[in-house]
PDB file of N, CA, C and O in Angstrom:
ATOM      1  N   MET A   1     148.139  94.726  94.408  1.00  0.00           N
ATOM      2  CA  MET A   1     147.846  95.749  93.434  1.00  0.00           C
ATOM      3  C   MET A   1     147.903  95.125  92.043  1.00  0.00           C
ATOM      4  O   MET A   1     148.856  94.446  91.700  1.00  0.00           O
ATOM      5  N   LEU A   2     146.888  95.393  91.294  1.00  0.00           N
ATOM      6  CA  LEU A   2     146.837  94.942  89.903  1.00  0.00           C
ATOM      7  C   LEU A   2     147.476  96.005  89.034  1.00  0.00           C
ATOM      8  O   LEU A   2     147.136  97.183  89.116  1.00  0.00           O
ATOM      9  N   VAL A   3     148.433  95.620  88.215  1.00  0.00           N
ATOM     10  CA  VAL A   3     149.113  96.555  87.312  1.00  0.00           C
ATOM     11  C   VAL A   3     148.779  96.151  85.881  1.00  0.00           C
ATOM     12  O   VAL A   3     148.981  94.996  85.493  1.00  0.00           O
ATOM     13  N   LEU A   4     148.252  97.103  85.115  1.00  0.00           N
ATOM     14  CA  LEU A   4     147.849  96.837  83.739  1.00  0.00           C
ATOM     15  C   LEU A   4     148.547  97.795  82.780  1.00  0.00           C
ATOM     16  O   LEU A   4     148.809  98.945  83.122  1.00  0.00           O
ATOM     17  N   SER A   5     148.817  97.323  81.603  1.00  0.00           N
ATOM     18  CA  SER A   5     149.293  98.193  80.523  1.00  0.00           C
ATOM     19  C   SER A   5     148.109  98.457  79.608  1.00  0.00           C
ATOM     20  O   SER A   5     147.408  97.538  79.204  1.00  0.00           O
ATOM     21  N   ARG A   6     147.871  99.720  79.297  1.00  0.00           N
ATOM     22  CA  ARG A   6     146.752 100.103  78.452  1.00  0.00           C
ATOM     23  C   ARG A   6     147.243 101.067  77.385  1.00  0.00           C
ATOM     24  O   ARG A   6     148.187 101.822  77.596  1.00  0.00           O
ATOM     25  N   LYS A   7     146.567 101.075  76.275  1.00  0.00           N
ATOM     26  CA  LYS A   7     146.856 102.007  75.196  1.00  0.00           C
ATOM     27  C   LYS A   7     145.789 103.088  75.187  1.00  0.00           C
ATOM     28  O   LYS A   7     144.715 102.927  75.784  1.00  0.00           O
ATOM     29  N   GLU A   8     146.073 104.166  74.504  1.00  0.00           N
ATOM     30  CA  GLU A   8     145.111 105.251  74.378  1.00  0.00           C
ATOM     31  C   GLU A   8     143.787 104.713  73.838  1.00  0.00           C
ATOM     32  O   GLU A   8     143.759 103.930  72.891  1.00  0.00           O
ATOM     33  N   GLY A   9     142.693 105.075  74.506  1.00  0.00           N
ATOM     34  CA  GLY A   9     141.366 104.619  74.096  1.00  0.00           C
ATOM     35  C   GLY A   9     140.906 103.358  74.812  1.00  0.00           C
ATOM     36  O   GLY A   9     139.724 103.049  74.814  1.00  0.00           O
ATOM     37  N   ASP A  10     141.850 102.622  75.438  1.00  0.00           N
ATOM     38  CA  ASP A  10     141.476 101.412  76.169  1.00  0.00           C
ATOM     39  C   ASP A  10     140.708 101.773  77.439  1.00  0.00           C
ATOM     40  O   ASP A  10     140.845 102.872  77.987  1.00  0.00           O
ATOM     41  N   GLN A  11     139.899 100.806  77.909  1.00  0.00           N
ATOM     42  CA  GLN A  11     139.085 101.027  79.101  1.00  0.00           C
ATOM     43  C   GLN A  11     139.274  99.875  80.077  1.00  0.00           C
ATOM     44  O   GLN A  11     139.612  98.767  79.695  1.00  0.00           O
ATOM     45  N   ILE A  12     139.002 100.184  81.339  1.00  0.00           N
ATOM     46  CA  ILE A  12     139.037  99.182  82.404  1.00  0.00           C
ATOM     47  C   ILE A  12     137.711  99.280  83.144  1.00  0.00           C
ATOM     48  O   ILE A  12     137.258 100.378  83.482  1.00  0.00           O
ATOM     49  N   LEU A  13     137.100  98.150  83.416  1.00  0.00           N
ATOM     50  CA  LEU A  13     135.844  98.108  84.155  1.00  0.00           C
ATOM     51  C   LEU A  13     136.145  97.681  85.592  1.00  0.00           C
ATOM     52  O   LEU A  13     136.780  96.659  85.824  1.00  0.00           O
ATOM     53  N   ILE A  14     135.655  98.466  86.548  1.00  0.00           N
ATOM     54  CA  ILE A  14     135.793  98.129  87.969  1.00  0.00           C
ATOM     55  C   ILE A  14     134.391  97.858  88.496  1.00  0.00           C
ATOM     56  O   ILE A  14     133.515  98.726  88.418  1.00  0.00           O
ATOM     57  N   GLY A  15     134.196  96.673  89.045  1.00  0.00           N
ATOM     58  CA  GLY A  15     132.852  96.295  89.475  1.00  0.00           C
ATOM     59  C   GLY A  15     131.946  96.226  88.265  1.00  0.00           C
ATOM     60  O   GLY A  15     132.355  95.788  87.190  1.00  0.00           O
ATOM     61  N   GLU A  16     130.716  96.664  88.446  1.00  0.00           N
ATOM     62  CA  GLU A  16     129.763  96.620  87.339  1.00  0.00           C
ATOM     63  C   GLU A  16     129.487  97.993  86.735  1.00  0.00           C
ATOM     64  O   GLU A  16     128.849  98.076  85.682  1.00  0.00           O
ATOM     65  N   ASP A  17     129.970  99.071  87.412  1.00  0.00           N
ATOM     66  CA  ASP A  17     129.531 100.383  86.948  1.00  0.00           C
ATOM     67  C   ASP A  17     130.585 101.484  86.987  1.00  0.00           C
ATOM     68  O   ASP A  17     130.250 102.656  86.901  1.00  0.00           O
ATOM     69  N   ILE A  18     131.853 101.134  87.105  1.00  0.00           N
ATOM     70  CA  ILE A  18     132.918 102.145  87.074  1.00  0.00           C
ATOM     71  C   ILE A  18     133.834 101.838  85.892  1.00  0.00           C
ATOM     72  O   ILE A  18     134.385 100.743  85.787  1.00  0.00           O
ATOM     73  N   ILE A  19     133.971 102.815  85.012  1.00  0.00           N
ATOM     74  CA  ILE A  19     134.819 102.643  83.829  1.00  0.00           C
ATOM     75  C   ILE A  19     135.947 103.670  83.872  1.00  0.00           C
ATOM     76  O   ILE A  19     135.699 104.868  84.050  1.00  0.00           O
ATOM     77  N   ILE A  20     137.161 103.184  83.725  1.00  0.00           N
ATOM     78  CA  ILE A  20     138.342 104.038  83.618  1.00  0.00           C
ATOM     79  C   ILE A  20     138.804 103.967  82.170  1.00  0.00           C
ATOM     80  O   ILE A  20     139.052 102.886  81.652  1.00  0.00           O
ATOM     81  N   LYS A  21     138.906 105.130  81.521  1.00  0.00           N
ATOM     82  CA  LYS A  21     139.313 105.164  80.123  1.00  0.00           C
ATOM     83  C   LYS A  21     140.598 105.977  79.971  1.00  0.00           C
ATOM     84  O   LYS A  21     140.717 107.059  80.548  1.00  0.00           O
ATOM     85  N   VAL A  22     141.554 105.443  79.215  1.00  0.00           N
ATOM     86  CA  VAL A  22     142.782 106.175  78.901  1.00  0.00           C
ATOM     87  C   VAL A  22     142.433 107.156  77.784  1.00  0.00           C
ATOM     88  O   VAL A  22     142.177 106.757  76.656  1.00  0.00           O
ATOM     89  N   ILE A  23     142.413 108.436  78.119  1.00  0.00           N
ATOM     90  CA  ILE A  23     142.034 109.478  77.168  1.00  0.00           C
ATOM     91  C   ILE A  23     143.213 109.815  76.258  1.00  0.00           C
ATOM     92  O   ILE A  23     143.072 109.876  75.047  1.00  0.00           O
ATOM     93  N   SER A  24     144.370 110.065  76.864  1.00  0.00           N
ATOM     94  CA  SER A  24     145.553 110.382  76.071  1.00  0.00           C
ATOM     95  C   SER A  24     146.823 110.081  76.856  1.00  0.00           C
ATOM     96  O   SER A  24     146.799 110.009  78.084  1.00  0.00           O
ATOM     97  N   ILE A  25     147.903 109.912  76.116  1.00  0.00           N
ATOM     98  CA  ILE A  25     149.216 109.675  76.708  1.00  0.00           C
ATOM     99  C   ILE A  25     150.179 110.646  76.042  1.00  0.00           C
ATOM    100  O   ILE A  25     150.339 110.632  74.823  1.00  0.00           O
ATOM    101  N   GLU A  26     150.797 111.513  76.862  1.00  0.00           N
ATOM    102  CA  GLU A  26     151.737 112.505  76.343  1.00  0.00           C
ATOM    103  C   GLU A  26     152.974 112.526  77.240  1.00  0.00           C
ATOM    104  O   GLU A  26     152.847 112.730  78.443  1.00  0.00           O
ATOM    105  N   LYS A  27     154.129 112.319  76.684  1.00  0.00           N
ATOM    106  CA  LYS A  27     155.403 112.330  77.416  1.00  0.00           C
ATOM    107  C   LYS A  27     155.268 111.633  78.765  1.00  0.00           C
ATOM    108  O   LYS A  27     155.227 110.421  78.836  1.00  0.00           O
ATOM    109  N   ASP A  28     155.193 112.403  79.854  1.00  0.00           N
ATOM    110  CA  ASP A  28     155.118 111.808  81.189  1.00  0.00           C
ATOM    111  C   ASP A  28     153.752 112.007  81.838  1.00  0.00           C
ATOM    112  O   ASP A  28     153.626 112.027  83.054  1.00  0.00           O
ATOM    113  N   CYS A  29     152.708 112.159  81.029  1.00  0.00           N
ATOM    114  CA  CYS A  29     151.372 112.422  81.555  1.00  0.00           C
ATOM    115  C   CYS A  29     150.338 111.518  80.887  1.00  0.00           C
ATOM    116  O   CYS A  29     150.263 111.434  79.661  1.00  0.00           O
ATOM    117  N   VAL A  30     149.558 110.844  81.719  1.00  0.00           N
ATOM    118  CA  VAL A  30     148.468 110.010  81.221  1.00  0.00           C
ATOM    119  C   VAL A  30     147.166 110.661  81.670  1.00  0.00           C
ATOM    120  O   VAL A  30     146.974 110.931  82.855  1.00  0.00           O
ATOM    121  N   LYS A  31     146.269 110.938  80.738  1.00  0.00           N
ATOM    122  CA  LYS A  31     144.971 111.512  81.079  1.00  0.00           C
ATOM    123  C   LYS A  31     143.947 110.391  81.115  1.00  0.00           C
ATOM    124  O   LYS A  31     143.825 109.626  80.162  1.00  0.00           O
ATOM    125  N   LEU A  32     143.248 110.313  82.242  1.00  0.00           N
ATOM    126  CA  LEU A  32     142.241 109.272  82.444  1.00  0.00           C
ATOM    127  C   LEU A  32     140.862 109.902  82.549  1.00  0.00           C
ATOM    128  O   LEU A  32     140.693 110.968  83.124  1.00  0.00           O
ATOM    129  N   GLY A  33     139.878 109.205  82.034  1.00  0.00           N
ATOM    130  CA  GLY A  33     138.487 109.571  82.226  1.00  0.00           C
ATOM    131  C   GLY A  33     137.863 108.539  83.150  1.00  0.00           C
ATOM    132  O   GLY A  33     138.120 107.346  83.016  1.00  0.00           O
ATOM    133  N   ILE A  34     137.079 108.999  84.108  1.00  0.00           N
ATOM    134  CA  ILE A  34     136.458 108.090  85.075  1.00  0.00           C
ATOM    135  C   ILE A  34     134.955 108.270  85.000  1.00  0.00           C
ATOM    136  O   ILE A  34     134.435 109.366  85.237  1.00  0.00           O
ATOM    137  N   ASP A  35     134.267 107.206  84.685  1.00  0.00           N
ATOM    138  CA  ASP A  35     132.811 107.216  84.640  1.00  0.00           C
ATOM    139  C   ASP A  35     132.321 106.362  85.798  1.00  0.00           C
ATOM    140  O   ASP A  35     132.510 105.141  85.798  1.00  0.00           O
ATOM    141  N   ALA A  36     131.750 107.033  86.808  1.00  0.00           N
ATOM    142  CA  ALA A  36     131.309 106.330  88.013  1.00  0.00           C
ATOM    143  C   ALA A  36     129.966 106.905  88.463  1.00  0.00           C
ATOM    144  O   ALA A  36     129.657 108.062  88.172  1.00  0.00           O
ATOM    145  N   PRO A  37     129.188 106.104  89.181  1.00  0.00           N
ATOM    146  CA  PRO A  37     127.919 106.610  89.712  1.00  0.00           C
ATOM    147  C   PRO A  37     128.163 107.809  90.642  1.00  0.00           C
ATOM    148  O   PRO A  37     129.236 107.942  91.240  1.00  0.00           O
ATOM    149  N   LYS A  38     127.179 108.669  90.769  1.00  0.00           N
ATOM    150  CA  LYS A  38     127.315 109.871  91.594  1.00  0.00           C
ATOM    151  C   LYS A  38     127.578 109.557  93.063  1.00  0.00           C
ATOM    152  O   LYS A  38     128.181 110.362  93.768  1.00  0.00           O
ATOM    153  N   ASN A  39     127.153 108.397  93.540  1.00  0.00           N
ATOM    154  CA  ASN A  39     127.361 108.064  94.949  1.00  0.00           C
ATOM    155  C   ASN A  39     128.773 107.548  95.239  1.00  0.00           C
ATOM    156  O   ASN A  39     129.116 107.295  96.387  1.00  0.00           O
ATOM    157  N   VAL A  40     129.608 107.427  94.211  1.00  0.00           N
ATOM    158  CA  VAL A  40     130.988 106.969  94.390  1.00  0.00           C
ATOM    159  C   VAL A  40     131.903 108.190  94.395  1.00  0.00           C
ATOM    160  O   VAL A  40     131.916 108.973  93.443  1.00  0.00           O
ATOM    161  N   LYS A  41     132.656 108.370  95.491  1.00  0.00           N
ATOM    162  CA  LYS A  41     133.600 109.476  95.561  1.00  0.00           C
ATOM    163  C   LYS A  41     134.815 109.148  94.712  1.00  0.00           C
ATOM    164  O   LYS A  41     135.388 108.070  94.814  1.00  0.00           O
ATOM    165  N   VAL A  42     135.207 110.087  93.879  1.00  0.00           N
ATOM    166  CA  VAL A  42     136.420 109.948  93.075  1.00  0.00           C
ATOM    167  C   VAL A  42     137.311 111.123  93.450  1.00  0.00           C
ATOM    168  O   VAL A  42     136.955 112.277  93.196  1.00  0.00           O
ATOM    169  N   LEU A  43     138.433 110.844  94.105  1.00  0.00           N
ATOM    170  CA  LEU A  43     139.329 111.881  94.585  1.00  0.00           C
ATOM    171  C   LEU A  43     140.748 111.629  94.097  1.00  0.00           C
ATOM    172  O   LEU A  43     141.175 110.482  93.981  1.00  0.00           O
ATOM    173  N   ARG A  44     141.476 112.714  93.841  1.00  0.00           N
ATOM    174  CA  ARG A  44     142.898 112.575  93.570  1.00  0.00           C
ATOM    175  C   ARG A  44     143.591 112.310  94.898  1.00  0.00           C
ATOM    176  O   ARG A  44     143.471 113.096  95.842  1.00  0.00           O
ATOM    177  N   TYR A  45     144.309 111.215  94.993  1.00  0.00           N
ATOM    178  CA  TYR A  45     144.922 110.798  96.250  1.00  0.00           C
ATOM    179  C   TYR A  45     145.874 111.860  96.793  1.00  0.00           C
ATOM    180  O   TYR A  45     145.847 112.176  97.983  1.00  0.00           O
ATOM    181  N   GLU A  46     146.714 112.434  95.916  1.00  0.00           N
ATOM    182  CA  GLU A  46     147.686 113.420  96.387  1.00  0.00           C
ATOM    183  C   GLU A  46     146.995 114.668  96.924  1.00  0.00           C
ATOM    184  O   GLU A  46     147.468 115.299  97.870  1.00  0.00           O
ATOM    185  N   LEU A  47     145.843 115.030  96.372  1.00  0.00           N
ATOM    186  CA  LEU A  47     145.091 116.174  96.877  1.00  0.00           C
ATOM    187  C   LEU A  47     144.511 115.858  98.255  1.00  0.00           C
ATOM    188  O   LEU A  47     144.556 116.692  99.163  1.00  0.00           O
ATOM    189  N   LEU A  48     143.995 114.660  98.419  1.00  0.00           N
ATOM    190  CA  LEU A  48     143.465 114.233  99.716  1.00  0.00           C
ATOM    191  C   LEU A  48     144.563 114.266 100.776  1.00  0.00           C
ATOM    192  O   LEU A  48     144.349 114.750 101.886  1.00  0.00           O
ATOM    193  N   GLN A  49     145.758 113.784 100.437  1.00  0.00           N
ATOM    194  CA  GLN A  49     146.883 113.784 101.377  1.00  0.00           C
ATOM    195  C   GLN A  49     147.270 115.216 101.739  1.00  0.00           C
ATOM    196  O   GLN A  49     147.563 115.501 102.895  1.00  0.00           O
ATOM    197  N   GLU A  50     147.266 116.112 100.761  1.00  0.00           N
ATOM    198  CA  GLU A  50     147.620 117.512 101.012  1.00  0.00           C
ATOM    199  C   GLU A  50     146.629 118.150 101.988  1.00  0.00           C
ATOM    200  O   GLU A  50     147.026 118.850 102.921  1.00  0.00           O
ATOM    201  N   VAL A  51     145.345 117.896 101.797  1.00  0.00           N
ATOM    202  CA  VAL A  51     144.324 118.441 102.690  1.00  0.00           C
ATOM    203  C   VAL A  51     144.496 117.870 104.099  1.00  0.00           C
ATOM    204  O   VAL A  51     144.425 118.607 105.089  1.00  0.00           O
ATOM    205  N   LYS A  52     144.761 116.574 104.194  1.00  0.00           N
ATOM    206  CA  LYS A  52     144.988 115.963 105.514  1.00  0.00           C
ATOM    207  C   LYS A  52     146.173 116.601 106.206  1.00  0.00           C
ATOM    208  O   LYS A  52     146.117 116.917 107.399  1.00  0.00           O
ATOM    209  N   ASN A  53     147.276 116.799 105.475  1.00  0.00           N
ATOM    210  CA  ASN A  53     148.473 117.417 106.065  1.00  0.00           C
ATOM    211  C   ASN A  53     148.194 118.841 106.525  1.00  0.00           C
ATOM    212  O   ASN A  53     148.645 119.251 107.596  1.00  0.00           O
ATOM    213  N   GLU A  54     147.437 119.600 105.729  1.00  0.00           N
ATOM    214  CA  GLU A  54     147.092 120.966 106.117  1.00  0.00           C
ATOM    215  C   GLU A  54     146.214 120.969 107.366  1.00  0.00           C
ATOM    216  O   GLU A  54     146.365 121.832 108.229  1.00  0.00           O
ATOM    217  N   ASN A  55     145.304 120.008 107.475  1.00  0.00           N
ATOM    218  CA  ASN A  55     144.457 119.921 108.661  1.00  0.00           C
ATOM    219  C   ASN A  55     145.282 119.609 109.900  1.00  0.00           C
ATOM    220  O   ASN A  55     145.055 120.178 110.973  1.00  0.00           O
ATOM    221  N   VAL A  56     146.256 118.717 109.766  1.00  0.00           N
ATOM    222  CA  VAL A  56     147.131 118.383 110.899  1.00  0.00           C
ATOM    223  C   VAL A  56     147.922 119.624 111.309  1.00  0.00           C
ATOM    224  O   VAL A  56     148.031 119.940 112.499  1.00  0.00           O
ATOM    225  N   GLU A  57     148.463 120.351 110.333  1.00  0.00           N
ATOM    226  CA  GLU A  57     149.214 121.567 110.631  1.00  0.00           C
ATOM    227  C   GLU A  57     148.331 122.599 111.317  1.00  0.00           C
ATOM    228  O   GLU A  57     148.760 123.275 112.260  1.00  0.00           O
ATOM    229  N   ALA A  58     147.104 122.737 110.857  1.00  0.00           N
ATOM    230  CA  ALA A  58     146.176 123.698 111.460  1.00  0.00           C
ATOM    231  C   ALA A  58     145.876 123.318 112.901  1.00  0.00           C
ATOM    232  O   ALA A  58     145.829 124.187 113.784  1.00  0.00           O
ATOM    233  N   LEU A  59     145.681 122.038 113.157  1.00  0.00           N
ATOM    234  CA  LEU A  59     145.420 121.587 114.525  1.00  0.00           C
ATOM    235  C   LEU A  59     146.619 121.835 115.422  1.00  0.00           C
ATOM    236  O   LEU A  59     146.479 122.251 116.570  1.00  0.00           O
ATOM    237  N   GLN A  60     147.813 121.593 114.898  1.00  0.00           N
ATOM    238  CA  GLN A  60     149.016 121.842 115.680  1.00  0.00           C
ATOM    239  C   GLN A  60     149.147 123.326 115.984  1.00  0.00           C
ATOM    240  O   GLN A  60     149.530 123.711 117.085  1.00  0.00           O
ATOM    241  N   GLY A  61     148.817 124.171 115.005  1.00  0.00           N
ATOM    242  CA  GLY A  61     148.851 125.613 115.227  1.00  0.00           C
ATOM    243  C   GLY A  61     147.848 126.036 116.284  1.00  0.00           C
ATOM    244  O   GLY A  61     148.132 126.885 117.126  1.00  0.00           O
ATOM    245  N   LYS A  62     146.671 125.430 116.266  1.00  0.00           N
ATOM    246  CA  LYS A  62     145.640 125.739 117.263  1.00  0.00           C
ATOM    247  C   LYS A  62     146.111 125.323 118.645  1.00  0.00           C
ATOM    248  O   LYS A  62     145.939 126.051 119.612  1.00  0.00           O
ATOM    249  N   GLU A  63     146.745 124.143 118.740  1.00  0.00           N
ATOM    250  CA  GLU A  63     147.258 123.676 120.027  1.00  0.00           C
ATOM    251  C   GLU A  63     148.334 124.616 120.553  1.00  0.00           C
ATOM    252  O   GLU A  63     148.374 124.937 121.742  1.00  0.00           O
ATOM    253  N   ARG A  64     149.209 125.101 119.659  1.00  0.00           N
ATOM    254  CA  ARG A  64     150.246 126.060 120.069  1.00  0.00           C
ATOM    255  C   ARG A  64     149.600 127.350 120.566  1.00  0.00           C
ATOM    256  O   ARG A  64     150.019 127.925 121.567  1.00  0.00           O
ATOM    257  N   PHE A  65     148.572 127.803 119.847  1.00  0.00           N
ATOM    258  CA  PHE A  65     147.873 129.022 120.239  1.00  0.00           C
ATOM    259  C   PHE A  65     147.260 128.861 121.626  1.00  0.00           C
ATOM    260  O   PHE A  65     147.359 129.760 122.470  1.00  0.00           O
ATOM    261  N   ILE A  66     146.642 127.718 121.889  1.00  0.00           N
ATOM    262  CA  ILE A  66     146.019 127.471 123.197  1.00  0.00           C
ATOM    263  C   ILE A  66     147.084 127.474 124.286  1.00  0.00           C
ATOM    264  O   ILE A  66     146.894 128.056 125.354  1.00  0.00           O
ATOM    265  N   ARG A  67     148.244 126.847 124.021  1.00  0.00           N
ATOM    266  CA  ARG A  67     149.328 126.831 125.015  1.00  0.00           C
ATOM    267  C   ARG A  67     149.844 128.236 125.288  1.00  0.00           C
ATOM    268  O   ARG A  67     150.083 128.597 126.442  1.00  0.00           O
ATOM    269  N   ILE A  68     149.982 129.044 124.245  1.00  0.00           N
ATOM    270  CA  ILE A  68     150.444 130.425 124.425  1.00  0.00           C
ATOM    271  C   ILE A  68     149.428 131.214 125.227  1.00  0.00           C
ATOM    272  O   ILE A  68     149.775 131.972 126.139  1.00  0.00           O
ATOM    273  N   LYS A  69     148.166 131.018 124.907  1.00  0.00           N
ATOM    274  CA  LYS A  69     147.095 131.707 125.626  1.00  0.00           C
ATOM    275  C   LYS A  69     147.123 131.317 127.108  1.00  0.00           C
ATOM    276  O   LYS A  69     146.989 132.161 127.985  1.00  0.00           O
ATOM    277  N   ASP A  70     147.330 130.014 127.382  1.00  0.00           N
ATOM    278  CA  ASP A  70     147.426 129.540 128.765  1.00  0.00           C
ATOM    279  C   ASP A  70     148.614 130.180 129.481  1.00  0.00           C
ATOM    280  O   ASP A  70     148.519 130.562 130.647  1.00  0.00           O
ATOM    281  N   LEU A  71     149.742 130.302 128.787  1.00  0.00           N
ATOM    282  CA  LEU A  71     150.925 130.926 129.382  1.00  0.00           C
ATOM    283  C   LEU A  71     150.662 132.393 129.702  1.00  0.00           C
ATOM    284  O   LEU A  71     151.060 132.884 130.762  1.00  0.00           O
ATOM    285  N   LYS A  72     149.988 133.078 128.789  1.00  0.00           N
ATOM    286  CA  LYS A  72     149.652 134.484 129.039  1.00  0.00           C
ATOM    287  C   LYS A  72     148.779 134.596 130.283  1.00  0.00           C
ATOM    288  O   LYS A  72     148.939 135.505 131.084  1.00  0.00           O
ATOM    289  N   GLY A  73     147.859 133.653 130.442  1.00  0.00           N
ATOM    290  CA  GLY A  73     146.987 133.643 131.613  1.00  0.00           C
ATOM    291  C   GLY A  73     147.778 133.454 132.892  1.00  0.00           C
ATOM    292  O   GLY A  73     147.490 134.070 133.910  1.00  0.00           O
ATOM    293  N   LEU A  74     148.810 132.627 132.850  1.00  0.00           N
ATOM    294  CA  LEU A  74     149.653 132.419 134.028  1.00  0.00           C
ATOM    295  C   LEU A  74     150.384 133.700 134.407  1.00  0.00           C
ATOM    296  O   LEU A  74     150.492 134.032 135.583  1.00  0.00           O
ATOM    297  N   PHE A  75     150.898 134.418 133.419  1.00  0.00           N
ATOM    298  CA  PHE A  75     151.606 135.654 133.708  1.00  0.00           C
ATOM    299  C   PHE A  75     150.666 136.705 134.273  1.00  0.00           C
ATOM    300  O   PHE A  75     151.018 137.440 135.174  1.00  0.00           O
ATOM    301  N   LYS A  76     149.456 136.785 133.757  1.00  0.00           N
ATOM    302  CA  LYS A  76     148.494 137.740 134.261  1.00  0.00           C
ATOM    303  C   LYS A  76     148.145 137.422 135.712  1.00  0.00           C
ATOM    304  O   LYS A  76     148.019 138.307 136.537  1.00  0.00           O
ATOM    305  N   ASP A  77     147.968 136.122 136.028  1.00  0.00           N
ATOM    306  CA  ASP A  77     147.650 135.721 137.394  1.00  0.00           C
ATOM    307  C   ASP A  77     148.791 136.051 138.334  1.00  0.00           C
ATOM    308  O   ASP A  77     148.582 136.428 139.485  1.00  0.00           O
ATOM    309  N   GLY A  78     150.013 135.951 137.867  1.00  0.00           N
ATOM    310  CA  GLY A  78     151.187 136.231 138.693  1.00  0.00           C
ATOM    311  C   GLY A  78     151.354 137.710 138.980  1.00  0.00           C
ATOM    312  O   GLY A  78     151.994 138.101 139.951  1.00  0.00           O
ATOM    313  N   GLU A  79     150.785 138.587 138.167  1.00  0.00           N
ATOM    314  CA  GLU A  79     150.924 140.030 138.344  1.00  0.00           C
ATOM    315  C   GLU A  79     150.019 140.554 139.462  1.00  0.00           C
ATOM    316  O   GLU A  79     150.226 141.627 139.968  1.00  0.00           O
ATOM    317  N   ARG A  80     149.056 139.806 139.851  1.00  0.00           N
ATOM    318  CA  ARG A  80     148.083 140.277 140.859  1.00  0.00           C
ATOM    319  C   ARG A  80     148.666 140.344 142.198  1.00  0.00           C
ATOM    320  O   ARG A  80     149.419 140.007 142.853  1.00  0.00           O
TER     321      ARG A  80
END
């Protein structure tokens, strides 16, 4: 990992066409501007992780629902 110190207004070039600019620095918050081609996805990592975690939870909930449904089916079959 490359670690850089930048001041407000400074820019970093990634490759030939991605520019990261330090817009402002306030207390514990750094605002960055990202200029990248439209075909480059720019995502907040923590947001991506949150969505992944929610998807895993949803899948686990679906699996629980299927197991409960299967159990209900067993009880219905036993009543006959």
